[in-house]
Each structure stands twice: as structure tokens, then as C-alpha cells.
Coordinates of C-alpha atoms in Angstrom, one line a residue:
Chain A
X303 CA -169.8 -85.5 -106.0
X304 CA -166.8 -85.9 -108.2
X305 CA -164.4 -85.4 -105.4
X306 CA -166.1 -88.1 -103.3
X307 CA -165.9 -90.5 -106.3
X308 CA -162.3 -89.9 -107.1
X309 CA -160.7 -89.6 -103.7
X310 CA -161.2 -93.1 -102.2
X311 CA -159.6 -94.7 -105.3
X312 CA -156.4 -92.9 -104.6
X313 CA -156.3 -92.9 -100.8
X314 CA -156.6 -89.2 -100.5
X315 CA -158.4 -87.9 -97.4
X316 CA -160.1 -84.6 -98.1
X317 CA -162.7 -82.1 -96.8
X318 CA -164.7 -79.4 -98.6
X319 CA -164.8 -76.0 -96.9
X320 CA -167.4 -73.6 -98.2
X321 CA -166.9 -70.0 -97.2
X322 CA -170.2 -68.2 -97.6
X323 CA -170.7 -64.5 -97.1
X324 CA -174.4 -64.6 -96.5
X325 CA -175.5 -65.5 -100.0
X326 CA -179.2 -65.0 -100.5
X327 CA -179.6 -68.0 -102.8
X328 CA -180.0 -70.7 -100.2
X329 CA -176.4 -71.9 -100.3
X330 CA -176.3 -72.6 -96.6
X331 CA -179.4 -74.7 -96.7
X332 CA -177.9 -76.8 -99.6
X333 CA -174.7 -77.3 -97.6
X334 CA -176.7 -78.6 -94.7
X335 CA -178.4 -81.1 -96.9
X336 CA -175.0 -82.2 -98.4
X337 CA -173.8 -82.7 -94.9
X338 CA -176.6 -85.2 -94.3
X339 CA -175.3 -87.2 -97.3
X340 CA -171.5 -86.9 -96.9
X341 CA -171.1 -86.2 -93.2
X342 CA -170.1 -83.0 -91.6
X343 CA -166.5 -84.1 -91.4
X344 CA -166.4 -84.0 -95.2
X345 CA -168.4 -80.8 -95.8
X346 CA -167.7 -77.8 -93.6
X347 CA -169.5 -74.6 -93.7
X348 CA -167.6 -71.5 -92.7
X349 CA -170.3 -68.8 -92.7
X350 CA -169.9 -65.1 -92.4
X351 CA -172.6 -62.6 -91.9
X352 CA -172.0 -60.5 -95.0
X353 CA -169.6 -59.9 -97.9
X354 CA -166.2 -59.3 -96.3
X355 CA -163.7 -59.7 -99.1
X356 CA -161.5 -62.3 -100.7
X357 CA -158.4 -62.2 -98.5
X358 CA -160.3 -62.5 -95.3
X359 CA -162.5 -65.3 -96.8
X360 CA -159.3 -67.3 -97.5
X361 CA -158.0 -66.7 -94.0
X362 CA -161.4 -67.6 -92.5
X363 CA -161.6 -70.8 -94.5
X364 CA -158.1 -71.7 -93.7
X365 CA -158.9 -71.7 -89.9
X366 CA -161.2 -74.7 -90.6
X367 CA -158.7 -76.6 -92.7
X368 CA -157.1 -79.6 -91.1
X369 CA -155.1 -81.0 -94.0
X370 CA -151.5 -80.3 -95.3
X371 CA -152.6 -78.9 -98.7
X372 CA -155.4 -76.6 -99.6
X373 CA -157.0 -76.2 -103.0
X374 CA -158.7 -72.9 -103.7
X375 CA -161.3 -72.7 -106.5
X376 CA -164.3 -70.8 -107.6
X377 CA -167.7 -72.2 -106.6
X378 CA -169.6 -71.0 -109.6
X379 CA -168.7 -74.1 -111.8
X380 CA -166.1 -72.1 -113.8
X381 CA -163.6 -74.3 -112.2
X382 CA -164.3 -78.0 -112.6
X383 CA -163.4 -80.5 -109.9
X384 CA -162.3 -83.0 -112.5
X385 CA -158.9 -81.3 -112.6
X386 CA -158.3 -81.9 -108.9
X387 CA -156.5 -85.3 -109.6
X388 CA -154.1 -83.5 -112.0
X389 CA -153.2 -80.9 -109.4
X390 CA -152.6 -83.6 -106.8
X391 CA -150.6 -85.7 -109.2
X392 CA -148.4 -82.8 -110.2
X393 CA -147.7 -82.0 -106.6
X394 CA -146.8 -85.5 -105.7
X395 CA -144.5 -85.9 -108.7
X396 CA -142.6 -82.6 -108.2
X397 CA -143.0 -81.8 -104.5
X398 CA -144.1 -78.3 -105.4
X399 CA -145.4 -75.9 -102.8
X400 CA -147.9 -74.4 -105.2
X401 CA -149.6 -75.9 -108.3
X402 CA -151.5 -73.3 -110.2
X403 CA -154.1 -73.9 -113.0
X404 CA -153.4 -72.1 -116.2
X405 CA -156.0 -71.5 -118.9
X406 CA -153.5 -70.3 -121.5
X407 CA -151.5 -73.4 -122.4
X408 CA -152.5 -76.2 -124.7
X409 CA -154.7 -78.7 -122.9
X410 CA -156.3 -75.7 -121.1
X411 CA -158.7 -73.1 -122.5
X412 CA -161.5 -70.7 -122.0
X413 CA -165.1 -70.9 -123.2
X414 CA -167.5 -68.0 -123.2
X415 CA -165.2 -65.1 -124.1
X416 CA -165.7 -63.0 -127.1
X417 CA -162.9 -61.6 -129.2
X418 CA -162.6 -58.3 -127.3
X419 CA -162.4 -60.2 -124.0
X420 CA -159.7 -62.5 -125.3
X421 CA -157.8 -59.5 -126.7
X422 CA -158.0 -57.7 -123.3
X423 CA -156.9 -60.8 -121.5
X424 CA -153.9 -61.4 -123.9
X425 CA -152.9 -57.8 -123.7
X426 CA -153.0 -57.8 -119.9
X427 CA -151.0 -61.0 -119.8
X428 CA -148.2 -59.7 -122.1
X429 CA -148.1 -56.4 -120.1
X430 CA -147.9 -58.2 -116.8
X431 CA -145.2 -60.6 -118.1
X432 CA -143.1 -57.7 -119.5
X433 CA -143.3 -55.7 -116.2
X434 CA -143.3 -58.4 -113.6
X435 CA -141.6 -61.6 -114.9
X436 CA -143.9 -63.6 -112.7
X437 CA -142.8 -67.1 -113.6
X438 CA -146.4 -68.4 -114.3
X439 CA -148.4 -68.2 -117.5
X440 CA -151.8 -67.4 -115.8
X441 CA -151.5 -64.6 -113.3
X442 CA -155.2 -63.9 -112.5
X443 CA -156.3 -67.5 -112.3
X444 CA -157.7 -68.6 -108.9
X445 CA -157.7 -72.4 -109.2
X446 CA -154.6 -73.3 -107.2
X447 CA -153.3 -75.9 -104.8
X448 CA -151.1 -74.6 -102.0
X449 CA -149.1 -76.2 -99.2
X450 CA -151.1 -75.0 -96.2
X451 CA -148.1 -73.4 -94.5
X452 CA -147.2 -71.5 -97.6
X453 CA -150.8 -70.3 -98.0
X454 CA -150.9 -69.0 -94.5
X455 CA -147.6 -67.2 -95.0
X456 CA -148.8 -65.6 -98.3
X457 CA -152.2 -64.5 -97.0
X458 CA -150.6 -62.6 -94.2
X459 CA -148.3 -60.8 -96.5
X460 CA -150.8 -59.9 -99.3
X461 CA -152.9 -56.7 -99.0
X462 CA -154.7 -56.3 -102.4
X463 CA -158.4 -56.7 -103.0
X464 CA -160.3 -58.7 -105.6
X465 CA -158.5 -60.5 -108.4
X466 CA -155.4 -58.4 -107.9
X467 CA -155.1 -60.4 -104.7
X468 CA -154.7 -63.6 -106.8
X469 CA -151.9 -61.9 -108.7
X470 CA -150.2 -60.7 -105.6
X471 CA -150.3 -64.2 -104.1
X472 CA -148.6 -65.8 -107.0
X473 CA -146.1 -63.0 -107.6
X474 CA -145.1 -62.9 -103.9
X475 CA -144.7 -66.7 -104.0
X476 CA -142.5 -66.5 -107.0
X477 CA -140.4 -63.8 -105.5
X478 CA -139.9 -65.8 -102.3
X479 CA -138.6 -68.7 -104.4
X480 CA -141.3 -71.2 -103.7
X481 CA -141.5 -74.2 -106.1
X482 CA -144.5 -73.5 -108.4
X483 CA -145.8 -75.9 -111.0
X484 CA -148.6 -75.4 -113.6
X485 CA -151.3 -77.7 -114.9
X486 CA -153.7 -76.9 -117.7
X487 CA -157.3 -76.3 -116.8
X488 CA -160.4 -75.3 -118.7
X489 CA -162.5 -72.4 -117.7
X490 CA -166.2 -72.1 -118.6
X491 CA -167.1 -68.5 -117.9
X492 CA -170.3 -67.4 -116.3
X493 CA -172.5 -70.3 -116.8
X494 CA -175.3 -68.1 -115.6
X495 CA -175.2 -64.5 -116.9
X496 CA -172.4 -62.8 -118.7
X497 CA -169.0 -61.7 -117.4
X498 CA -168.3 -58.0 -117.9
X499 CA -164.9 -56.4 -118.1
X500 CA -165.4 -52.6 -117.8
X501 CA -163.1 -49.6 -117.6
X502 CA -162.9 -49.7 -113.8
X503 CA -161.6 -53.3 -113.9
X504 CA -158.9 -52.3 -116.3
X505 CA -157.8 -49.4 -114.2
X506 CA -157.8 -51.6 -111.1
X507 CA -155.6 -54.1 -113.0
X508 CA -153.1 -51.4 -114.1
X509 CA -152.9 -50.0 -110.5
X510 CA -152.4 -53.6 -109.3
X511 CA -149.5 -54.0 -111.8
X512 CA -147.8 -50.8 -110.6
X513 CA -148.3 -51.8 -107.0
X514 CA -146.8 -55.3 -107.6
X515 CA -143.9 -53.7 -109.6
X516 CA -142.8 -51.6 -106.6
X517 CA -143.9 -53.7 -103.6
X518 CA -142.6 -57.2 -104.5
Chain B
X858 CA -125.2 -60.7 -108.6
X859 CA -125.9 -63.0 -111.4
X860 CA -128.8 -62.3 -113.7
X861 CA -130.0 -64.9 -116.2
X862 CA -133.0 -64.6 -118.5
X863 CA -134.4 -67.1 -121.0
X864 CA -137.6 -67.6 -122.8
X865 CA -138.9 -71.1 -122.7
X866 CA -142.3 -71.0 -124.3
X867 CA -144.2 -69.0 -126.9
X868 CA -147.5 -69.0 -125.0
X869 CA -146.0 -66.4 -122.6
X870 CA -142.8 -64.9 -121.8
X871 CA -141.6 -67.3 -119.1
X872 CA -138.5 -66.2 -117.4
X873 CA -136.4 -67.5 -114.6
X874 CA -134.1 -65.2 -112.8
X875 CA -131.3 -66.5 -110.7
X876 CA -129.9 -64.2 -108.2
X877 CA -127.6 -64.5 -105.3
X878 CA -128.7 -61.3 -103.5
X879 CA -132.4 -60.9 -102.9
X880 CA -133.7 -57.6 -104.2
X881 CA -137.0 -56.0 -105.1
X882 CA -138.1 -56.4 -108.6
X883 CA -138.0 -52.7 -109.4
X884 CA -134.4 -52.6 -108.3
X885 CA -133.6 -55.4 -110.8
X886 CA -135.3 -53.4 -113.6
X887 CA -133.4 -50.2 -112.6
X888 CA -130.1 -52.1 -112.7
X889 CA -130.8 -53.3 -116.2
X890 CA -131.8 -49.8 -117.3
X891 CA -128.7 -48.3 -115.8
X892 CA -126.6 -50.9 -117.6
X893 CA -128.3 -50.2 -120.9
X894 CA -127.8 -46.4 -120.3
X895 CA -124.2 -46.9 -119.5
X896 CA -123.7 -48.9 -122.7
X897 CA -125.4 -46.3 -124.7
X898 CA -123.3 -43.4 -123.3
X899 CA -120.3 -45.5 -123.9
X900 CA -121.3 -45.9 -127.5
X901 CA -121.9 -42.2 -127.9
X902 CA -118.5 -41.3 -126.4
X903 CA -116.5 -43.9 -128.3
X904 CA -117.9 -42.8 -131.6
X905 CA -118.0 -46.4 -132.9
X906 CA -121.4 -45.7 -134.3
X907 CA -122.0 -42.2 -136.0
X908 CA -123.3 -39.8 -133.3
X909 CA -126.6 -38.9 -135.0
X910 CA -127.6 -42.6 -135.2
X911 CA -126.4 -43.4 -131.7
X912 CA -128.6 -40.7 -130.3
X913 CA -131.6 -42.4 -131.8
X914 CA -130.8 -45.9 -130.5
X915 CA -133.1 -45.6 -127.4
X916 CA -136.0 -44.7 -129.7
X917 CA -135.3 -47.7 -131.8
X918 CA -135.2 -49.9 -128.7
X919 CA -138.6 -48.6 -127.5
X920 CA -140.1 -49.1 -130.9
X921 CA -138.7 -52.7 -131.1
X922 CA -140.1 -53.5 -127.6
X923 CA -143.5 -52.1 -128.7
X924 CA -143.5 -54.2 -131.8
X925 CA -142.5 -57.3 -129.9
X926 CA -145.3 -56.7 -127.4
X927 CA -147.9 -56.3 -130.2
X928 CA -146.5 -59.5 -131.9
X929 CA -146.9 -61.4 -128.6
X930 CA -150.4 -60.2 -128.2
X931 CA -151.3 -61.1 -131.8
X932 CA -149.7 -64.5 -131.7
X933 CA -151.4 -65.2 -128.3
X934 CA -154.7 -64.1 -129.7
X935 CA -154.4 -66.4 -132.7
X936 CA -153.4 -69.4 -130.6
X937 CA -155.8 -68.6 -127.7
X938 CA -157.0 -72.0 -126.5
X939 CA -160.7 -72.4 -126.5
X940 CA -162.8 -75.4 -125.3
X941 CA -166.4 -75.3 -126.6
X942 CA -166.8 -78.9 -125.8
X943 CA -166.2 -78.2 -122.1
X944 CA -169.4 -76.2 -121.9
X945 CA -171.4 -79.2 -123.2
X946 CA -169.6 -81.6 -120.9
X947 CA -170.3 -79.3 -118.0
X948 CA -174.0 -79.2 -118.7
X949 CA -174.0 -83.0 -118.8
X950 CA -172.1 -83.1 -115.5
X951 CA -174.6 -80.7 -113.9
X952 CA -177.6 -82.9 -114.9
X953 CA -175.8 -86.0 -113.7
X954 CA -174.9 -84.4 -110.4
X955 CA -178.5 -83.0 -109.8
X956 CA -179.9 -86.5 -110.4
X957 CA -177.3 -88.1 -108.1
X958 CA -178.0 -85.7 -105.3
X959 CA -181.8 -85.8 -105.8
X960 CA -181.7 -89.5 -105.2
X961 CA -180.0 -88.9 -101.9
X962 CA -182.4 -86.2 -100.8
X963 CA -180.5 -83.0 -101.7
X964 CA -182.7 -80.7 -103.8
X965 CA -180.6 -78.3 -105.8
X966 CA -183.7 -77.1 -107.7
X967 CA -183.4 -74.9 -110.8
X968 CA -181.3 -71.8 -111.1

């Protein structure tokens, strides 16, 4: 709804592609209803039979994308569409190939994290910056605008799973010398239910760092 | 190969590396380590600094790096940006969106 309100004022043509891996909550039914309202040129459903992973979801969604730029964002309302104009504006001003949202600068922020979660996040961030020199302040964020050709390129060269995939994308982009800009975004975590960060996620993260250290 | 490093913000170590030859990140790190090791061995051999203290320099370096890391974590934690008002705004936006869509026949329902 917000996208449809903002875009016509700025002459931006857009489409919304929803990649759904067989969610049991009636997502596909809602999409069909939205298509009645906005037209199926605006709202595209890229359905898959079951949960098949993040990287392939991006690749699958990309096949349906007809524009020159692609914005990737979470669909659980932790990423708010109201930031889309700032992404687009930054790209137009700087000509960047990637604009990534960062939660860790002033103007951005996180809500819904307790002290331990913040500590883990901050520790992980400092460690990643010390080891990898990534060139961006928020490595695991997944609210990003990509030039479509760059995104296709990156997806084909990234092999990690889960959120390490997000890290690999931005680190590889940085290594390849792409022009990357940042905009502050706010992140409201887990509107429904609570986000857990367990031991296995931490191990996965450390393994991801080591992989990125040697492979990029 | 030219290697430049600078910090340009406190909210994270933001570095830019200019290089004329493309190399993997691990190779860059190893080059720096080799350079530091060569410098240290040079110090040991030239006896500019007393030997017993020179031998301990790598330990001091690691401790300094560790303290710097802890400092960055602590500062970052203190300055961690939060946005409690966003949760409120989001709830308002959700209500507004549900009403908007309901008028047009899309039933989101309750979650």
C-alpha cells in the first residue's frame, strides 16, 4: 500500500514479487486478492512447492523481475517499505550499484532486542570488521537495493546458506569493487513471537566468517 | 601494491583498501603479518630495544588488539541505536493498511 502511494508521485515504475515457499498461513490467497486490487502486473507471485532456501529463492524471484533495480527485503514487517524512497534517492544521487540498509548508524536502529542480544550483535560486528574489512557497517542486514545485473552476478557466485548468504553477498560485492552506499533503516524485530539467537546460530556465524576470510 | 587503511567512523571500523593487484583477503592479512614479523625480527637483531622487552612485543600487540576490540564492543553497546517509537508507528501503519485493504475487498484477518 505504501509503495503504491509513493511511487506515482516520483515517476517510479515498480512491481512487487513475492517468493513463497508453500507457507501454510494463506499467503498465496492474500496475494491473489491483492492482485485484484492492484493488478497482476504490479503484484507477482513466484510460488514454490516447499522451503528451498534463500539463495534459490532470490534466483527464482529474479527470473520474474523486469526492472533494472531490485530491492530485497523481509516480508515479516521487520523491514518497513517507508524506507524505499531513501534507497532509491541514494542510488539516484550516487549512481551506486548497491544500496544497503544499516541498522547501526544514527537515524537507524533496532527495537525488540534485549541487552544480551545487542551485546552479541555488537560483538559479532566488531569481530567481522576486524577479520573481514567489509566496507559496510551492517553485514547481516537483508534490506538492500541492487542493480539487477550485479545481483544476478552475486547470486551465482555465492554458496552460503541462511543469513551468512547475506554476508557473503555484500562481502563479495565489496571485494569486486562495486559502488556500495548505505542508508539508515529501523528494524522492528519479530512483531509476532520472539527472535532467538542460540548457540548453533553463533557457531554458524563463526564458520561463515572463517569461510569468508579464506574464500573472498 | 599500495595498501591504505583509515577509520572514518566510530560506529564501526570502516576501512577502505586501495590495491593495484587483486588478491584474496587472506593474502592481504598474511602480507601484513609477514611485514610486522619482519619488523619485529629486525628490532630483535638490531638491539635498539632491550632483547627481553622486544621478545614480549607480540604479546603486547595482541593484548592491545584485544582491549581495542572490547572497547569497540563497549562503545557500540552504549551507543546502540534503538527506536521504540518505530514499534508504535508500525502498529498504527498495520491498522491503517488493514482498513485500507478491507475497503477494497482484501481480508488480512487477524494473526
